[in-house]
PDB file of C-alpha atoms in Angstrom:
ATOM      1  CA  MET A  24      -9.812  41.395  24.655  1.00 37.00           C
ATOM      2  CA  ALA A  25      -7.841  42.600  27.656  1.00 40.00           C
ATOM      3  CA  ALA A  26      -9.455  44.740  30.306  1.00 46.00           C
ATOM      4  CA  TYR A  27      -9.236  48.498  29.891  1.00 53.00           C
ATOM      5  CA  SER A  28      -6.370  50.005  31.858  1.00 53.00           C
ATOM      6  CA  GLY A  29      -6.963  53.705  31.252  1.00 58.00           C
ATOM      7  CA  ARG A  30      -6.685  56.042  34.219  1.00 64.00           C
ATOM      8  CA  GLY A  31      -7.107  59.731  34.910  1.00 78.00           C
ATOM      9  CA  LEU A  32      -9.662  61.882  33.116  1.00 83.00           C
ATOM     10  CA  HIS A  33      -9.659  59.624  30.061  1.00 82.00           C
ATOM     11  CA  GLY A  34     -10.458  56.563  32.158  1.00 87.00           C
ATOM     12  CA  GLN A  35     -13.093  58.431  34.163  1.00 91.00           C
ATOM     13  CA  THR A  36     -14.816  59.434  30.933  1.00 94.00           C
ATOM     14  CA  VAL A  37     -14.935  55.844  29.714  1.00 94.00           C
ATOM     15  CA  GLU A  38     -16.326  54.686  33.064  1.00 93.00           C
ATOM     16  CA  ALA A  39     -18.943  57.451  33.172  1.00 94.00           C
ATOM     17  CA  ILE A  40     -20.365  56.714  29.725  1.00 95.00           C
ATOM     18  CA  ALA A  41     -20.314  52.966  30.379  1.00 94.00           C
ATOM     19  CA  ALA A  42     -22.267  53.560  33.597  1.00 93.00           C
ATOM     20  CA  MET A  43     -24.898  55.479  31.639  1.00 94.00           C
ATOM     21  CA  ILE A  44     -25.279  52.581  29.214  1.00 94.00           C
ATOM     22  CA  PHE A  45     -25.321  49.753  31.753  1.00 91.00           C
ATOM     23  CA  GLY A  46     -27.424  51.764  34.176  1.00 89.00           C
ATOM     24  CA  GLY A  47     -30.146  52.002  31.545  1.00 89.00           C
ATOM     25  CA  GLU A  48     -29.942  55.725  30.851  1.00 93.00           C
ATOM     26  CA  PHE A  49     -28.939  54.960  27.259  1.00 95.00           C
ATOM     27  CA  LYS A  50     -30.537  51.886  25.712  1.00 94.00           C
ATOM     28  CA  GLU A  51     -29.735  49.866  22.615  1.00 93.00           C
ATOM     29  CA  GLY A  52     -30.156  52.024  19.519  1.00 92.00           C
ATOM     30  CA  ASP A  53     -30.271  55.325  21.439  1.00 93.00           C
ATOM     31  CA  ALA A  54     -28.398  58.209  19.867  1.00 93.00           C
ATOM     32  CA  LEU A  55     -25.617  59.853  21.865  1.00 94.00           C
ATOM     33  CA  ASP A  56     -25.433  63.629  21.675  1.00 92.00           C
ATOM     34  CA  VAL A  57     -21.655  64.051  21.681  1.00 92.00           C
ATOM     35  CA  VAL A  58     -21.784  67.799  22.332  1.00 92.00           C
ATOM     36  CA  ALA A  59     -24.193  67.370  25.251  1.00 94.00           C
ATOM     37  CA  LEU A  60     -22.049  64.555  26.676  1.00 94.00           C
ATOM     38  CA  GLN A  61     -18.945  66.723  26.495  1.00 94.00           C
ATOM     39  CA  GLU A  62     -20.664  69.541  28.366  1.00 94.00           C
ATOM     40  CA  ARG A  63     -22.187  67.196  30.930  1.00 95.00           C
ATOM     41  CA  LEU A  64     -18.910  65.455  31.717  1.00 94.00           C
ATOM     42  CA  GLY A  65     -16.854  68.624  31.539  1.00 94.00           C
ATOM     43  CA  VAL A  66     -14.145  67.103  29.354  1.00 93.00           C
ATOM     44  CA  SER A  67     -12.321  68.165  26.239  1.00 92.00           C
ATOM     45  CA  SER A  68     -13.350  66.957  22.810  1.00 91.00           C
ATOM     46  CA  THR A  69     -10.077  64.998  22.660  1.00 91.00           C
ATOM     47  CA  ALA A  70     -10.787  63.141  25.917  1.00 91.00           C
ATOM     48  CA  LEU A  71     -14.323  62.344  24.814  1.00 93.00           C
ATOM     49  CA  ARG A  72     -13.167  61.173  21.397  1.00 92.00           C
ATOM     50  CA  GLU A  73     -10.573  58.841  22.938  1.00 92.00           C
ATOM     51  CA  ALA A  74     -13.173  57.468  25.354  1.00 93.00           C
ATOM     52  CA  MET A  75     -15.515  56.804  22.433  1.00 94.00           C
ATOM     53  CA  LYS A  76     -12.756  54.841  20.710  1.00 94.00           C
ATOM     54  CA  VAL A  77     -12.432  52.572  23.747  1.00 94.00           C
ATOM     55  CA  LEU A  78     -16.188  51.983  23.928  1.00 96.00           C
ATOM     56  CA  THR A  79     -16.330  51.393  20.180  1.00 95.00           C
ATOM     57  CA  ALA A  80     -13.601  48.754  20.429  1.00 95.00           C
ATOM     58  CA  LYS A  81     -15.648  47.002  23.114  1.00 95.00           C
ATOM     59  CA  GLY A  82     -18.681  46.941  20.828  1.00 95.00           C
ATOM     60  CA  LEU A  83     -20.829  49.243  22.958  1.00 96.00           C
ATOM     61  CA  ILE A  84     -21.187  52.208  20.630  1.00 96.00           C
ATOM     62  CA  GLY A  85     -20.909  52.854  16.929  1.00 94.00           C
ATOM     63  CA  ALA A  86     -21.413  55.565  14.346  1.00 87.00           C
ATOM     64  CA  ARG A  87     -23.410  55.254  11.126  1.00 82.00           C
ATOM     65  CA  PRO A  88     -24.850  57.668   8.581  1.00 80.00           C
ATOM     66  CA  LYS A  89     -28.258  59.004   9.653  1.00 73.00           C
ATOM     67  CA  LEU A  90     -27.949  57.238  13.021  1.00 73.00           C
ATOM     68  CA  GLY A  91     -24.908  59.167  14.174  1.00 87.00           C
ATOM     69  CA  THR A  92     -23.180  57.980  17.346  1.00 92.00           C
ATOM     70  CA  HIS A  93     -25.415  55.423  19.035  1.00 94.00           C
ATOM     71  CA  VAL A  94     -25.524  52.514  21.449  1.00 96.00           C
ATOM     72  CA  ARG A  95     -25.080  49.287  19.513  1.00 95.00           C
ATOM     73  CA  PRO A  96     -27.337  46.252  19.968  1.00 94.00           C
ATOM     74  CA  ARG A  97     -26.415  43.990  22.855  1.00 91.00           C
ATOM     75  CA  ALA A  98     -25.543  41.248  20.359  1.00 92.00           C
ATOM     76  CA  ASP A  99     -22.586  43.410  19.269  1.00 94.00           C
ATOM     77  CA  TRP A 100     -21.203  43.944  22.782  1.00 94.00           C
ATOM     78  CA  ASN A 101     -17.958  42.160  23.556  1.00 92.00           C
ATOM     79  CA  LEU A 102     -19.304  40.095  26.447  1.00 86.00           C
ATOM     80  CA  LEU A 103     -15.984  38.262  26.710  1.00 86.00           C
ATOM     81  CA  ASP A 104     -14.302  41.541  27.651  1.00 89.00           C
ATOM     82  CA  GLY A 105     -13.412  41.896  31.329  1.00 86.00           C
ATOM     83  CA  ASP A 106     -14.548  45.522  31.500  1.00 91.00           C
ATOM     84  CA  VAL A 107     -17.884  44.813  29.843  1.00 91.00           C
ATOM     85  CA  ILE A 108     -18.550  42.061  32.388  1.00 88.00           C
ATOM     86  CA  ARG A 109     -17.518  44.365  35.237  1.00 87.00           C
ATOM     87  CA  TRP A 110     -19.820  47.118  33.956  1.00 89.00           C
ATOM     88  CA  LYS A 111     -22.720  44.684  33.685  1.00 86.00           C
ATOM     89  CA  PHE A 112     -22.389  43.773  37.341  1.00 82.00           C
ATOM     90  CA  ALA A 113     -22.084  47.434  38.306  1.00 79.00           C
ATOM     91  CA  GLY A 114     -25.437  48.087  36.651  1.00 67.00           C
ATOM     92  CA  ARG A 115     -28.744  46.419  37.410  1.00 68.00           C
ATOM     93  CA  PRO A 116     -28.522  42.686  38.323  1.00 68.00           C
ATOM     94  CA  ASP A 117     -29.173  40.533  35.266  1.00 78.00           C
ATOM     95  CA  PRO A 118     -30.494  37.051  36.172  1.00 84.00           C
ATOM     96  CA  GLY A 119     -29.976  35.779  32.631  1.00 86.00           C
ATOM     97  CA  PHE A 120     -26.353  36.863  32.616  1.00 86.00           C
ATOM     98  CA  LEU A 121     -25.743  35.292  36.031  1.00 88.00           C
ATOM     99  CA  HIS A 122     -27.178  32.030  34.736  1.00 91.00           C
ATOM    100  CA  ASP A 123     -25.018  32.175  31.605  1.00 90.00           C
ATOM    101  CA  LEU A 124     -21.941  32.764  33.754  1.00 89.00           C
ATOM    102  CA  HIS A 125     -22.836  29.760  35.912  1.00 92.00           C
ATOM    103  CA  GLU A 126     -23.266  27.586  32.819  1.00 94.00           C
ATOM    104  CA  LEU A 127     -19.874  28.688  31.503  1.00 92.00           C
ATOM    105  CA  ARG A 128     -18.199  27.890  34.804  1.00 93.00           C
ATOM    106  CA  SER A 129     -19.959  24.513  34.930  1.00 95.00           C
ATOM    107  CA  ILE A 130     -18.578  23.635  31.506  1.00 95.00           C
ATOM    108  CA  VAL A 131     -15.018  24.788  32.202  1.00 95.00           C
ATOM    109  CA  GLU A 132     -14.083  24.490  35.864  1.00 96.00           C
ATOM    110  CA  PRO A 133     -14.868  20.816  36.611  1.00 98.00           C
ATOM    111  CA  SER A 134     -12.660  19.820  33.672  1.00 97.00           C
ATOM    112  CA  VAL A 135      -9.952  22.205  34.842  1.00 97.00           C
ATOM    113  CA  ALA A 136     -10.079  20.653  38.321  1.00 98.00           C
ATOM    114  CA  ARG A 137      -9.632  17.209  36.749  1.00 98.00           C
ATOM    115  CA  LEU A 138      -6.610  18.440  34.798  1.00 98.00           C
ATOM    116  CA  ALA A 139      -5.170  20.182  37.853  1.00 98.00           C
ATOM    117  CA  ALA A 140      -5.237  16.923  39.832  1.00 98.00           C
ATOM    118  CA  ARG A 141      -3.012  15.388  37.172  1.00 97.00           C
ATOM    119  CA  ARG A 142      -0.812  18.316  36.226  1.00 97.00           C
ATOM    120  CA  ARG A 143      -0.413  20.712  39.133  1.00 97.00           C
ATOM    121  CA  THR A 144       3.110  21.558  40.210  1.00 97.00           C
ATOM    122  CA  PRO A 145       4.180  21.871  43.864  1.00 97.00           C
ATOM    123  CA  ARG A 146       4.246  25.635  43.452  1.00 97.00           C
ATOM    124  CA  GLN A 147       0.723  25.706  41.991  1.00 97.00           C
ATOM    125  CA  LEU A 148      -0.537  23.538  44.843  1.00 97.00           C
ATOM    126  CA  GLU A 149       1.028  25.996  47.272  1.00 97.00           C
ATOM    127  CA  GLU A 150      -0.768  28.890  45.560  1.00 97.00           C
ATOM    128  CA  LEU A 151      -4.102  27.086  45.921  1.00 97.00           C
ATOM    129  CA  GLU A 152      -3.373  26.451  49.603  1.00 97.00           C
ATOM    130  CA  GLN A 153      -2.422  30.078  50.229  1.00 96.00           C
ATOM    131  CA  ALA A 154      -5.593  31.326  48.545  1.00 95.00           C
ATOM    132  CA  LEU A 155      -7.687  29.030  50.715  1.00 96.00           C
ATOM    133  CA  GLU A 156      -5.900  30.261  53.844  1.00 95.00           C
ATOM    134  CA  ARG A 157      -6.773  33.851  52.903  1.00 94.00           C
ATOM    135  CA  MET A 158     -10.361  32.775  52.274  1.00 92.00           C
ATOM    136  CA  ALA A 159     -10.535  31.236  55.746  1.00 92.00           C
ATOM    137  CA  ALA A 160      -9.112  34.433  57.260  1.00 91.00           C
ATOM    138  CA  ALA A 161     -12.015  36.305  55.635  1.00 78.00           C
ATOM    139  CA  ASP A 162     -10.015  39.549  55.345  1.00 78.00           C
ATOM    140  CA  ASP A 163     -10.930  39.881  51.669  1.00 84.00           C
ATOM    141  CA  PRO A 164     -13.065  36.852  50.692  1.00 84.00           C
ATOM    142  CA  VAL A 165     -13.788  38.127  47.176  1.00 86.00           C
ATOM    143  CA  GLN A 166     -10.094  38.498  46.299  1.00 90.00           C
ATOM    144  CA  ALA A 167      -9.232  35.186  47.971  1.00 92.00           C
ATOM    145  CA  ASP A 168     -11.909  33.417  45.931  1.00 92.00           C
ATOM    146  CA  LEU A 169     -10.575  35.005  42.747  1.00 92.00           C
ATOM    147  CA  ASP A 170      -7.032  33.963  43.651  1.00 94.00           C
ATOM    148  CA  PHE A 171      -8.144  30.363  44.225  1.00 96.00           C
ATOM    149  CA  HIS A 172      -9.931  30.043  40.895  1.00 95.00           C
ATOM    150  CA  ARG A 173      -7.122  31.773  39.015  1.00 95.00           C
ATOM    151  CA  ALA A 174      -4.629  29.392  40.601  1.00 96.00           C
ATOM    152  CA  LEU A 175      -6.891  26.518  39.594  1.00 97.00           C
ATOM    153  CA  LEU A 176      -6.907  27.645  35.955  1.00 96.00           C
ATOM    154  CA  ALA A 177      -3.109  27.857  36.014  1.00 97.00           C
ATOM    155  CA  ALA A 178      -2.821  24.403  37.619  1.00 97.00           C
ATOM    156  CA  GLY A 179      -4.810  22.936  34.728  1.00 97.00           C
ATOM    157  CA  GLY A 180      -1.711  23.346  32.600  1.00 95.00           C
ATOM    158  CA  ASN A 181      -3.529  24.592  29.507  1.00 96.00           C
ATOM    159  CA  GLU A 182      -2.485  28.025  28.252  1.00 94.00           C
ATOM    160  CA  LEU A 183      -5.807  28.680  26.526  1.00 93.00           C
ATOM    161  CA  LEU A 184      -7.836  27.776  29.602  1.00 92.00           C
ATOM    162  CA  VAL A 185      -5.732  30.198  31.652  1.00 93.00           C
ATOM    163  CA  ARG A 186      -6.980  32.959  29.347  1.00 90.00           C
ATOM    164  CA  MET A 187     -10.527  32.198  30.476  1.00 89.00           C
ATOM    165  CA  ASP A 188      -9.672  34.260  33.535  1.00 88.00           C
ATOM    166  CA  VAL A 189     -10.492  37.405  31.544  1.00 84.00           C
ATOM    167  CA  VAL A 190     -14.103  36.253  31.413  1.00 83.00           C
ATOM    168  CA  MET A 191     -14.564  34.151  34.514  1.00 84.00           C
ATOM    169  CA  GLY A 192     -12.410  36.338  36.742  1.00 84.00           C
ATOM    170  CA  ALA A 193     -14.466  39.467  36.084  1.00 83.00           C
ATOM    171  CA  GLY A 194     -17.709  37.509  36.280  1.00 85.00           C
ATOM    172  CA  LEU A 195     -16.734  35.750  39.491  1.00 86.00           C
ATOM    173  CA  ALA A 196     -15.712  39.034  41.115  1.00 84.00           C
ATOM    174  CA  GLY A 197     -19.088  40.585  40.280  1.00 83.00           C
ATOM    175  CA  ARG A 198     -20.986  37.518  41.416  1.00 84.00           C
ATOM    176  CA  ASP A 199     -19.032  37.315  44.685  1.00 81.00           C
ATOM    177  CA  ARG A 200     -19.686  40.955  45.525  1.00 79.00           C
ATOM    178  CA  LEU A 201     -23.425  40.463  45.024  1.00 78.00           C
ATOM    179  CA  VAL A 202     -23.480  37.352  47.194  1.00 77.00           C
ATOM    180  CA  HIS A 203     -21.278  38.696  49.996  1.00 71.00           C
ATOM    181  CA  ALA A 204     -23.242  41.940  50.101  1.00 65.00           C
ATOM    182  CA  SER A 205     -26.383  39.932  50.863  1.00 62.00           C
ATOM    183  CA  SER A 206     -24.783  38.204  53.883  1.00 56.00           C
ATOM    184  CA  GLY A 207     -26.809  35.141  52.999  1.00 56.00           C
ATOM    185  CA  SER A 208     -24.130  32.800  51.685  1.00 64.00           C
ATOM    186  CA  ASP A 209     -22.638  29.853  53.558  1.00 75.00           C
ATOM    187  CA  ASP A 210     -18.976  29.424  54.461  1.00 85.00           C
ATOM    188  CA  PRO A 211     -17.140  28.895  51.123  1.00 89.00           C
ATOM    189  CA  VAL A 212     -14.091  27.225  52.703  1.00 94.00           C
ATOM    190  CA  PRO A 213     -15.340  23.594  52.995  1.00 95.00           C
ATOM    191  CA  SER A 214     -16.363  23.322  49.333  1.00 96.00           C
ATOM    192  CA  HIS A 215     -13.070  24.820  48.158  1.00 97.00           C
ATOM    193  CA  LEU A 216     -11.130  22.618  50.567  1.00 97.00           C
ATOM    194  CA  ALA A 217     -12.741  19.522  49.062  1.00 98.00           C
ATOM    195  CA  VAL A 218     -11.458  20.557  45.622  1.00 98.00           C
ATOM    196  CA  LEU A 219      -7.996  21.290  47.002  1.00 98.00           C
ATOM    197  CA  GLU A 220      -7.710  17.981  48.852  1.00 98.00           C
ATOM    198  CA  ALA A 221      -8.679  16.008  45.742  1.00 98.00           C
ATOM    199  CA  ILE A 222      -6.094  17.903  43.700  1.00 98.00           C
ATOM    200  CA  ARG A 223      -3.477  17.321  46.396  1.00 98.00           C
ATOM    201  CA  ARG A 224      -4.174  13.547  46.257  1.00 97.00           C
ATOM    202  CA  GLY A 225      -4.056  13.566  42.459  1.00 97.00           C
ATOM    203  CA  ASP A 226      -7.609  12.167  42.320  1.00 98.00           C
ATOM    204  CA  ALA A 227      -8.951  13.596  39.064  1.00 98.00           C
ATOM    205  CA  GLY A 228     -12.455  12.153  39.405  1.00 98.00           C
ATOM    206  CA  ALA A 229     -12.874  13.422  42.950  1.00 98.00           C
ATOM    207  CA  ALA A 230     -11.557  16.865  41.976  1.00 98.00           C
ATOM    208  CA  GLU A 231     -14.103  17.138  39.174  1.00 98.00           C
ATOM    209  CA  ALA A 232     -16.941  15.973  41.422  1.00 98.00           C
ATOM    210  CA  ALA A 233     -15.909  18.372  44.203  1.00 98.00           C
ATOM    211  CA  MET A 234     -15.875  21.268  41.766  1.00 98.00           C
ATOM    212  CA  ARG A 235     -19.364  20.366  40.557  1.00 98.00           C
ATOM    213  CA  ASP A 236     -20.552  20.369  44.171  1.00 97.00           C
ATOM    214  CA  LEU A 237     -18.861  23.752  44.729  1.00 96.00           C
ATOM    215  CA  LEU A 238     -20.569  25.238  41.676  1.00 96.00           C
ATOM    216  CA  ALA A 239     -23.951  23.835  42.720  1.00 95.00           C
ATOM    217  CA  LYS A 240     -23.546  25.573  46.078  1.00 93.00           C
ATOM    218  CA  ALA A 241     -22.452  28.786  44.345  1.00 90.00           C
ATOM    219  CA  TRP A 242     -25.591  28.726  42.215  1.00 91.00           C
ATOM    220  CA  ARG A 243     -27.801  28.187  45.276  1.00 90.00           C
ATOM    221  CA  ASP A 244     -26.245  31.315  46.757  1.00 85.00           C
ATOM    222  CA  VAL A 245     -27.145  33.255  43.597  1.00 85.00           C
ATOM    223  CA  GLU A 246     -30.684  31.848  43.549  1.00 84.00           C
ATOM    224  CA  GLY A 247     -31.082  33.201  47.062  1.00 79.00           C
ATOM    225  CA  LEU A 248     -30.518  36.668  45.626  1.00 74.00           C
ATOM    226  CA  LEU A 249     -32.845  36.204  42.676  1.00 68.00           C
TER     227      LEU A 249
END
């Protein structure tokens, strides 16, 4: 499911209720007093109703007889939704979720790097190089890292793998912000450069191995936080 793009009062209402859920104020199974929420947020019934529709579509809330409007079990949440991932990182750090994200990346990205070494176009190689240059400049390391990994997915030449950006992009952004905020991570450029150089040479095995090394380093950075 695509990330939510709502703005204005409607979007603010969605974000506010999501923050209550992921911040732990409302837990799984808790009832939501719609009237009290409307008064607390100072929004119209229409704005609140539309916000509830968005959160329902993402699996966070539901409505049932006797239960009324309530927070659905975590098993029902659309964890492959970019907004849901973003909200999880905005709430309390979840070691289990960080580990699951690392496992997902470890399954996908080394294979993508192997494909990219075989399939990348000159333009895609240029995009990887430009992302690495921005990473080295350190003006916005989180965005540069995202740009590199998005370019890598595109260079893999598989349309379905490109769509993994909805999950991994949001997860990587959240993970990067946690790590960079701690000021305890090493320079990310050398590990990314090793992947880029292998892709530039067309060495699929080296690209896969370099990506595994990069992910191992990324996980050590996260372990330092946990």
